[in-house]
mmCIF file of C-alpha atoms in Angstrom:
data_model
loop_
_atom_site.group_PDB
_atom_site.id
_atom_site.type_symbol
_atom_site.label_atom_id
_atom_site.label_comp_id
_atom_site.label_asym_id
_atom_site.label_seq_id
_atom_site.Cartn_x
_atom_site.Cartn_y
_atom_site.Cartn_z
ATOM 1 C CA UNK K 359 30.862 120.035 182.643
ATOM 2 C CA UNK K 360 34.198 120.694 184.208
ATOM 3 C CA UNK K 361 36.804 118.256 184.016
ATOM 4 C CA UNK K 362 38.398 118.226 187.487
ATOM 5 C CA UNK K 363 36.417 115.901 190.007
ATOM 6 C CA UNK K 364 35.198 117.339 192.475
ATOM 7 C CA UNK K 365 32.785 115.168 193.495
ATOM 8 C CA UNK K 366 33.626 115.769 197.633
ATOM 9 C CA UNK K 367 31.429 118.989 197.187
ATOM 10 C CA UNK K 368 28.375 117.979 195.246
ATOM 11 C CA UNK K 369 25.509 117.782 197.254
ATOM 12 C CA UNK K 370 26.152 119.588 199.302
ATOM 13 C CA UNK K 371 24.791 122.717 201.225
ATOM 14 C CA UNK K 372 27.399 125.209 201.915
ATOM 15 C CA UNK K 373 27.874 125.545 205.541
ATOM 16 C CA UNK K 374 25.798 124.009 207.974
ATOM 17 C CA UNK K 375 22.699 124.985 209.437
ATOM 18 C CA UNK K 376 22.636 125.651 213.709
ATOM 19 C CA UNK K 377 19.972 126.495 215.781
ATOM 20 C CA UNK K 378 22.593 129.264 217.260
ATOM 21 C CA UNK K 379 22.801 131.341 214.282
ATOM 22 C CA UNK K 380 21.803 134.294 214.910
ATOM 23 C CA UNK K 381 18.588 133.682 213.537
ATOM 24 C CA UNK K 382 19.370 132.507 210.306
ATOM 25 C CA UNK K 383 17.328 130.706 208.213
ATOM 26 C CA UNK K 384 18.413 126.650 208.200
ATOM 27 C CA UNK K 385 20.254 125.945 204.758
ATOM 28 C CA UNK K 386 17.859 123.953 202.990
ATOM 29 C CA UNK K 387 18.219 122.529 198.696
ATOM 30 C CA UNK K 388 17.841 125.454 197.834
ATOM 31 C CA UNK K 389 21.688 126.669 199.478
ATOM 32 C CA UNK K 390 23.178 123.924 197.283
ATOM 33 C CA UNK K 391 22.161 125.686 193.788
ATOM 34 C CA UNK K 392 24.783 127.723 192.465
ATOM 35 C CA UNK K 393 23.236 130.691 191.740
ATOM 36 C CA UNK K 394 24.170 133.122 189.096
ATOM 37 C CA UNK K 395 25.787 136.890 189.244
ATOM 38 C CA UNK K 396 21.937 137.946 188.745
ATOM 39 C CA UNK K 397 20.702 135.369 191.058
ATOM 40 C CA UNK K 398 19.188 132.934 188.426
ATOM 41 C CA UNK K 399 19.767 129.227 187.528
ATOM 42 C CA UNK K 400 19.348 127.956 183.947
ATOM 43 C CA UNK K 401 16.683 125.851 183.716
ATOM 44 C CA UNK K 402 15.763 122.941 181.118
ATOM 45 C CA UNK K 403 12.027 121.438 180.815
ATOM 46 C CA UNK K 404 11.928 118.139 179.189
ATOM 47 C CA UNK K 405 9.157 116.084 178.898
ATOM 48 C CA UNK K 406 8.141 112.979 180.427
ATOM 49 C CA UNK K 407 7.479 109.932 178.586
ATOM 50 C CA UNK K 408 8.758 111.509 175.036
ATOM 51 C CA UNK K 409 12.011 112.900 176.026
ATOM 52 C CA UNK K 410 11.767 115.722 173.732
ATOM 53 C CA UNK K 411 13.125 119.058 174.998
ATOM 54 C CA UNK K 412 10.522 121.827 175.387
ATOM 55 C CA UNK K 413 12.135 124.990 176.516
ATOM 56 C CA UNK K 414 14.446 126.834 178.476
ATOM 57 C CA UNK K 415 14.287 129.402 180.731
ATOM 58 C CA UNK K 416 15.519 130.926 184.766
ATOM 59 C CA UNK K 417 14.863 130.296 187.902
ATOM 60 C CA UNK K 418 15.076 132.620 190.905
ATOM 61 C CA UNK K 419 15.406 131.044 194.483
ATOM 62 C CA UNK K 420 11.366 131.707 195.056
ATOM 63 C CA UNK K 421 10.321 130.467 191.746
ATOM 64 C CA UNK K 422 12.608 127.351 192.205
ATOM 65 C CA UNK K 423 10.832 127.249 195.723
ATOM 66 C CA UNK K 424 7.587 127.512 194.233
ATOM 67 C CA UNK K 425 8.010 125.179 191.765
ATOM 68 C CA UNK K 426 8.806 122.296 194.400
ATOM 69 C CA UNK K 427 5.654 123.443 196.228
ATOM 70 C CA UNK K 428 3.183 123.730 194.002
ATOM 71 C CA UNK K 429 4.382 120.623 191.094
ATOM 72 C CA UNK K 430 3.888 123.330 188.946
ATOM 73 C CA UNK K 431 6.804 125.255 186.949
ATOM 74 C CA UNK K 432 7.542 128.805 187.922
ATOM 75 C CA UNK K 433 9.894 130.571 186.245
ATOM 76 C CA UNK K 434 11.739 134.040 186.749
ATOM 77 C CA UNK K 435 11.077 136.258 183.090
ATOM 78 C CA UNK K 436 14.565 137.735 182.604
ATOM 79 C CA UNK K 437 12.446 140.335 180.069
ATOM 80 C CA UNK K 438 9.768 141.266 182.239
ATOM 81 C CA UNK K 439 11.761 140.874 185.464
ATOM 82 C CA UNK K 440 8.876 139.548 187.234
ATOM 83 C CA UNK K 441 7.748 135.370 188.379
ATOM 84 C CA UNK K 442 6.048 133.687 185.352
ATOM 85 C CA UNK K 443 4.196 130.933 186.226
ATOM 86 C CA UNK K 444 4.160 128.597 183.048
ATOM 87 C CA UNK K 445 0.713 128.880 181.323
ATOM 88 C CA UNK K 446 -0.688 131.730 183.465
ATOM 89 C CA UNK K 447 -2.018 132.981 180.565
ATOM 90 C CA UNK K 448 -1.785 130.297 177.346
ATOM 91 C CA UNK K 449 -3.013 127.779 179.737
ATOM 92 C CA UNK K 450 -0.036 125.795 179.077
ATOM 93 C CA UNK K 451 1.064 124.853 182.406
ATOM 94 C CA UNK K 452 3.786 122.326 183.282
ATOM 95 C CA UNK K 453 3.247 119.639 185.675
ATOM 96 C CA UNK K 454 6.879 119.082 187.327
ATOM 97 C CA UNK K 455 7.780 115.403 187.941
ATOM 98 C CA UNK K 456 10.840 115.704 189.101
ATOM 99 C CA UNK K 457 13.746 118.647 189.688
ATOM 100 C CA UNK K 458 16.945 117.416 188.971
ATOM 101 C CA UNK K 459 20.869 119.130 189.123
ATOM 102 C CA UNK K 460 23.869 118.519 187.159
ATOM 103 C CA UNK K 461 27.039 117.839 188.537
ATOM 104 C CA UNK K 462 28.391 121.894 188.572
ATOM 105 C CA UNK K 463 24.495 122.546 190.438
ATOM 106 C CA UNK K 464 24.666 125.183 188.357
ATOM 107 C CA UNK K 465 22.086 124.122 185.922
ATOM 108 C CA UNK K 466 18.511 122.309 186.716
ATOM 109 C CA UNK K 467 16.451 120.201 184.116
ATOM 110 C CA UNK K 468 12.341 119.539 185.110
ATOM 111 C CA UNK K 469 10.900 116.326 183.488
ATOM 112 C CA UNK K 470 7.340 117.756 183.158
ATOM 113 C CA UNK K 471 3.777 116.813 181.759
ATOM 114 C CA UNK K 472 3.053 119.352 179.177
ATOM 115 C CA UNK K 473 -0.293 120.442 180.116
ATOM 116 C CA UNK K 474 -3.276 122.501 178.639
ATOM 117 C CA UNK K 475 -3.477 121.083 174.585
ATOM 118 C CA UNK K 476 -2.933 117.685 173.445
ATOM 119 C CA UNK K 477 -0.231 117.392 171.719
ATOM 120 C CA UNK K 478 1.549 119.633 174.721
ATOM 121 C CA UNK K 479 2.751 123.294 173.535
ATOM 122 C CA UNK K 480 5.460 124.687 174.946
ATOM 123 C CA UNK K 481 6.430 127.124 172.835
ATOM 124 C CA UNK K 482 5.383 130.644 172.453
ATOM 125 C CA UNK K 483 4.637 130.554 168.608
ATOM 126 C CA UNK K 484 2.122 127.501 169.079
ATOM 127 C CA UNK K 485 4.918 124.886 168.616
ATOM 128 C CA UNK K 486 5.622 121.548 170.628
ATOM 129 C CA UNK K 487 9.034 122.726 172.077
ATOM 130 C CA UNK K 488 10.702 125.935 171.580
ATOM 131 C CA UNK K 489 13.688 123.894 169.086
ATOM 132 C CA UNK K 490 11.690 124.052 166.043
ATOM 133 C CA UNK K 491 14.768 125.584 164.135
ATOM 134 C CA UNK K 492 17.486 123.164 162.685
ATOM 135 C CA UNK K 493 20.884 124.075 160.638
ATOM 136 C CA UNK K 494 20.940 123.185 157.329
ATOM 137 C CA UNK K 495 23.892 124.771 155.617
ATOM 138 C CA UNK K 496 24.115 128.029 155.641
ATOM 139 C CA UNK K 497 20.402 128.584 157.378
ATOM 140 C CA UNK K 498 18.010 127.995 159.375
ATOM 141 C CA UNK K 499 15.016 125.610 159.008
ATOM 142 C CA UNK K 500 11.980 125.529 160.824
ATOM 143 C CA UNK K 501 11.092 121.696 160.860
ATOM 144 C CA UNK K 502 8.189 121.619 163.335
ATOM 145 C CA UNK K 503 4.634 122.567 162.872
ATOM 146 C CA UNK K 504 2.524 125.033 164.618
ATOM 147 C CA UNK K 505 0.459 123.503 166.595
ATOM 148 C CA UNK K 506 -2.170 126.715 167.699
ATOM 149 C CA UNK K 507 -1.781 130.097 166.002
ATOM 150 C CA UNK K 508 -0.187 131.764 168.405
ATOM 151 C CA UNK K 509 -3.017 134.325 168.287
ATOM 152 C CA UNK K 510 -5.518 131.757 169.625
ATOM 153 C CA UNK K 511 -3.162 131.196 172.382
ATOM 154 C CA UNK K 512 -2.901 134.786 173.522
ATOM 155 C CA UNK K 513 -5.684 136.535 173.315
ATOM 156 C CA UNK L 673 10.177 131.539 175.622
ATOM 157 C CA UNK L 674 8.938 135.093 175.487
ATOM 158 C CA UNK L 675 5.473 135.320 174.850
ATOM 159 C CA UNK L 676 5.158 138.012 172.553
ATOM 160 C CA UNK L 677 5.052 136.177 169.235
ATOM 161 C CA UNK L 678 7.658 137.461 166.810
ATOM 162 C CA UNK L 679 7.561 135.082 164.333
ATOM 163 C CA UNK L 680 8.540 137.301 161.343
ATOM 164 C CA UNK L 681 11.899 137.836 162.429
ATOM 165 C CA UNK L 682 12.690 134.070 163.032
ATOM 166 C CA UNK L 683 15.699 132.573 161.576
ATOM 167 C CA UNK L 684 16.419 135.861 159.540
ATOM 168 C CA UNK L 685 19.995 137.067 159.617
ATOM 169 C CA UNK L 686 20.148 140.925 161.027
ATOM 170 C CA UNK L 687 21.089 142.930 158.235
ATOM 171 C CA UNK L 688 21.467 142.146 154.291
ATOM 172 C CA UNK L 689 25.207 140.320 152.677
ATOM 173 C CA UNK L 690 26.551 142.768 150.205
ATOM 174 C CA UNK L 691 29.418 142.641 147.812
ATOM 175 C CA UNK L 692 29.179 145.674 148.240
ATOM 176 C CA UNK L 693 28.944 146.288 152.130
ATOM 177 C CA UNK L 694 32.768 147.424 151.980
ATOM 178 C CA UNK L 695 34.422 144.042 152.375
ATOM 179 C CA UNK L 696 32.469 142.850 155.205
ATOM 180 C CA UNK L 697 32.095 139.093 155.210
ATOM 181 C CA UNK L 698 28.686 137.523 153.532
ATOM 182 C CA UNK L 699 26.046 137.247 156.951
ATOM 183 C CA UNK L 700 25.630 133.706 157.596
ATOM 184 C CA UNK L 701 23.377 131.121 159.702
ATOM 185 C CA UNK L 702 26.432 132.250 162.438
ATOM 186 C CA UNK L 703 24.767 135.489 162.467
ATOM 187 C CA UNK L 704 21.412 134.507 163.424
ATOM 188 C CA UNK L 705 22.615 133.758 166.719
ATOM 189 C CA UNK L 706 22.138 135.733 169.622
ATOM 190 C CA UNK L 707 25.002 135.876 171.075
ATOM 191 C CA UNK L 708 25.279 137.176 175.024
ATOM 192 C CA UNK L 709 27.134 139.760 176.597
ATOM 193 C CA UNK L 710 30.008 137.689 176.739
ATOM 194 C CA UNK L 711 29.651 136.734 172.967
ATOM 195 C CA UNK L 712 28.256 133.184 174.263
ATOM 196 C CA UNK L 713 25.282 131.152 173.472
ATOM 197 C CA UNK L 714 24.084 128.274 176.170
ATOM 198 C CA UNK L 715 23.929 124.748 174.607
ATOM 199 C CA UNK L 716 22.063 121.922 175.350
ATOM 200 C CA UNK L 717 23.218 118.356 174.782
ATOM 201 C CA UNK L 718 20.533 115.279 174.055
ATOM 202 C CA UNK L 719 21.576 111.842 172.779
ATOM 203 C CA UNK L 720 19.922 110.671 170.030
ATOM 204 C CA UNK L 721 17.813 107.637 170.424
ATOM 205 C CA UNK L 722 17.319 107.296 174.187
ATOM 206 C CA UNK L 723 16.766 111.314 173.982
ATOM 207 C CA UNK L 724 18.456 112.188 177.502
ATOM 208 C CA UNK L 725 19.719 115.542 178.455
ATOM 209 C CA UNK L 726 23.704 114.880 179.009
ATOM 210 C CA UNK L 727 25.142 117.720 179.317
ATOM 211 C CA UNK L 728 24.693 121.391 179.153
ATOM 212 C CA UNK L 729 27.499 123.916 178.146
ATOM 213 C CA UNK L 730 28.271 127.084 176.263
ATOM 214 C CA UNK L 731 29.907 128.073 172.668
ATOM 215 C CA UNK L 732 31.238 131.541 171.417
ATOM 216 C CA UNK L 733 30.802 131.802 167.451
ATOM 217 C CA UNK L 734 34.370 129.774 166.487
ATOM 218 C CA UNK L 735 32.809 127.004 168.500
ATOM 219 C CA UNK L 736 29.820 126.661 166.704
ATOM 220 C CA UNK L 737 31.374 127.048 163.296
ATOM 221 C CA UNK L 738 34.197 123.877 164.302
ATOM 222 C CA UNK L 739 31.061 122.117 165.698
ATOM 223 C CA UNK L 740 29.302 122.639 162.365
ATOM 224 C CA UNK L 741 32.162 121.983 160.104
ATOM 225 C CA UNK L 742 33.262 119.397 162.789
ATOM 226 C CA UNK L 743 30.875 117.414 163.040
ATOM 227 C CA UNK L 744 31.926 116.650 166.542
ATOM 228 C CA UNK L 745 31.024 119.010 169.414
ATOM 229 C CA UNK L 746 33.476 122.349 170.526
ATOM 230 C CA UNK L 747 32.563 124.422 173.326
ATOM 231 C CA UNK L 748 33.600 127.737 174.392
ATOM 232 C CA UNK L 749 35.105 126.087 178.707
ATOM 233 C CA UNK L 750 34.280 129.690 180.765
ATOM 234 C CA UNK L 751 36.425 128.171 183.774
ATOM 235 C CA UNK L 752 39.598 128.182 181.102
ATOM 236 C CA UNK L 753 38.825 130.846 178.264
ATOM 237 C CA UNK L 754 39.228 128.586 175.801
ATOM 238 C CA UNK L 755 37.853 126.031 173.076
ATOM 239 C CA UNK L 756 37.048 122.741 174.894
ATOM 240 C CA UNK L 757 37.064 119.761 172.255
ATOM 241 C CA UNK L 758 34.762 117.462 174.060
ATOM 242 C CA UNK L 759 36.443 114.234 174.570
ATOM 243 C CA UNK L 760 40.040 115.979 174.213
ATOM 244 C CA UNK L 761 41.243 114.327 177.170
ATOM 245 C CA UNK L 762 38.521 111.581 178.250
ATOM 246 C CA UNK L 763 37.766 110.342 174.431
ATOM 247 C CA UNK L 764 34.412 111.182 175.371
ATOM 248 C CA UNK L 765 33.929 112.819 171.794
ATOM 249 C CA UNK L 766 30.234 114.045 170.792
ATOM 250 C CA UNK L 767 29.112 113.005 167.057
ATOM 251 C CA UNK L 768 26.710 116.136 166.504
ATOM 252 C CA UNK L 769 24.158 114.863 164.354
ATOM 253 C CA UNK L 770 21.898 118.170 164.377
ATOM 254 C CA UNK L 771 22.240 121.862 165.761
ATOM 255 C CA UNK L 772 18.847 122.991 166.637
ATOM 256 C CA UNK L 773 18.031 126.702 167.631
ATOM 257 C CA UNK L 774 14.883 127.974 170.060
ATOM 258 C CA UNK L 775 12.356 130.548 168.933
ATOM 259 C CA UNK L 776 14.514 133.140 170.635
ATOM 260 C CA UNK L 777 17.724 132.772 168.289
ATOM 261 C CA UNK L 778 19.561 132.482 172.031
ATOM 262 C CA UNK L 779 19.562 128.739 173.119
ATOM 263 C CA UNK L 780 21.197 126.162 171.205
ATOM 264 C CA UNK L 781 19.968 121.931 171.039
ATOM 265 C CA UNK L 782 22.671 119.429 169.976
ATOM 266 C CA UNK L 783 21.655 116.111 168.756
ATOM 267 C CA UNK L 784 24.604 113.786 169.846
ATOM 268 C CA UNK L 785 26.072 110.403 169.856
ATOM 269 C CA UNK L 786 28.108 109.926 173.065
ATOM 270 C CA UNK L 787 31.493 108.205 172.170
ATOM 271 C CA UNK L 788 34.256 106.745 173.502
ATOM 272 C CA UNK L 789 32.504 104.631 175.701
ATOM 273 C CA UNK L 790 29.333 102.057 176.059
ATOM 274 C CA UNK L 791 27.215 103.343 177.313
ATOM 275 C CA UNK L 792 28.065 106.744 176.806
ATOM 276 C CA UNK L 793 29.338 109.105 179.949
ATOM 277 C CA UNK L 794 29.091 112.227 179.259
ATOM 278 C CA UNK L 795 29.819 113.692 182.835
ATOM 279 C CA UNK L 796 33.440 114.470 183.936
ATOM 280 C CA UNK L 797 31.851 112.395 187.424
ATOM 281 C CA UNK L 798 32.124 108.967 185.293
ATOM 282 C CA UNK L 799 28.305 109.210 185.237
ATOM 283 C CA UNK L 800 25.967 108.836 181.701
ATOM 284 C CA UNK L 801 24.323 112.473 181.815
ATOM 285 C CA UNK L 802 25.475 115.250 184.002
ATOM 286 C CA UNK L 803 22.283 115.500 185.420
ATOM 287 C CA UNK L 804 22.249 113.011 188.330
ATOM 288 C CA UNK L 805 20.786 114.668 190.962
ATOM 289 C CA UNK L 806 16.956 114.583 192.115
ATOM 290 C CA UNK L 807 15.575 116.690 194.729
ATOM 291 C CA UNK L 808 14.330 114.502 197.092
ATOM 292 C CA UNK L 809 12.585 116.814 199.741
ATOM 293 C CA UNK L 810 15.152 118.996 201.013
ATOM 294 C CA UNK L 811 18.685 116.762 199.797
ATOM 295 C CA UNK L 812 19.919 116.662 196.450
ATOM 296 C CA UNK L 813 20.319 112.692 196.002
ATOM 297 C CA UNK L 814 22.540 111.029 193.511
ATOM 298 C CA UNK L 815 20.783 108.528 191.405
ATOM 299 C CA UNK L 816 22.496 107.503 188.726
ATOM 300 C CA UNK L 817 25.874 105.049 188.769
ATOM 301 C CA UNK L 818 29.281 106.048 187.862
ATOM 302 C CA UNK L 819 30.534 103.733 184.860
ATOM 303 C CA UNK L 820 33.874 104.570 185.130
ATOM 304 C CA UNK L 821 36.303 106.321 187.807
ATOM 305 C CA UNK L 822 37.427 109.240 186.762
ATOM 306 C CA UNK L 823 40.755 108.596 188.196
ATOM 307 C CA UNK L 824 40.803 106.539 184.930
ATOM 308 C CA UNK L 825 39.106 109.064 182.696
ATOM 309 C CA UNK L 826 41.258 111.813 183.457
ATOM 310 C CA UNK L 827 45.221 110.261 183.390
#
């Protein structure tokens, strides 16, 4: 988002990987993310075909790995401090399409496949995508249904 | 994103507005907002229509209210400290046709037409959305044109 061009540097692992290293892992993709103070990347999910934004969340470098190895989204649960794979328990698992990096590489956006209930649920309280609230005046509207009661969803 | 539902406290300002609360100004749809340690909320940019993710950035609470009053999109720039009128410098305003808000109260979705140029850029890189780069194995590759040199955006 950052005005300056600096478009020399995008892409582009920082330092370069050698056999003579000492042992060092080679830099891979994963070098070129920008990772926070806390080690985390924002993340957005959006889904494929509709567009619609579902969620957002943080990646740590293994859940970012993970998610590139399995197609499946892992994320890193800033409250429980722990890898949360998407849907582990709701069932609501996200098939990842494609990872993609904006031009800072400091923020990553999955176009996914909603998975586990048709119309895909996202959202914690049952709901399509997590956005369901929209500013009207002075408050805040909900202006998308509930899909599942949430209590169905976690048992 | 949490998936403890807690769906009772949704959208509900902290606290009560009182006259008499000792001249404290009224609670408003400002104060629903969870604002992070740094008194920031992330934002997430989507046109309208096509529905693409352009950019992503972040707002303090004088952002949001210009935004709101606005109608065109302020962020909070972290690399300067300071209120970032999109478009200030490229004419790459946002028309912000909605402000949406995630189940958390801490993520922010804005519904935007992309101005100042057809198609819309977005991207300080010239490019449409600032999310133009796929993983492709273990690169990042760029994969989506520049529509204008940003030698020429940015006099």
């Amino acid at each position: 988002m950052k005005r300056a061009p600096k478009l020399a540097s995008l892409a582009v692992p920082r330092g370069g990987a050698s056999v003579a290293s000492g042992g060092r892992a080679p830099l891979t993709w994963l070098d070129a993310v920008q990772w926070d103070r806390d080690g985390l990347v924002p993340v957005i999910a959006q889904e494929v075909g509709s567009n619609d934004v579902l969620m957002f969340a943080h990646m740590n470098r293994e859940a970012l790995q993970r998610t590139a190895a399995t197609g499946r989204a892992v994320y890193w649960s800033r409250s429980r401090q722990k890898l949360w794979e998407k849907g582990e328990e709701s069932g609501h698992v996200q098939q990842v399409h494609e990872i993609r990096m904006d031009c800072d590489n400091d923020v990553l956006l999955l176009k996914v496949t909603q998975l586990g209930h048709e119309p895909g649920i996202a959202c914690h309280t049952g709901r399509h995508s997590c956005f369901f609230q929209r500013q009207e005046g002075d408050a805040w509207r909900s202006v998308e249904p509930v899909l599942k009661d949430p209590k169905a969803i976690y048992k």
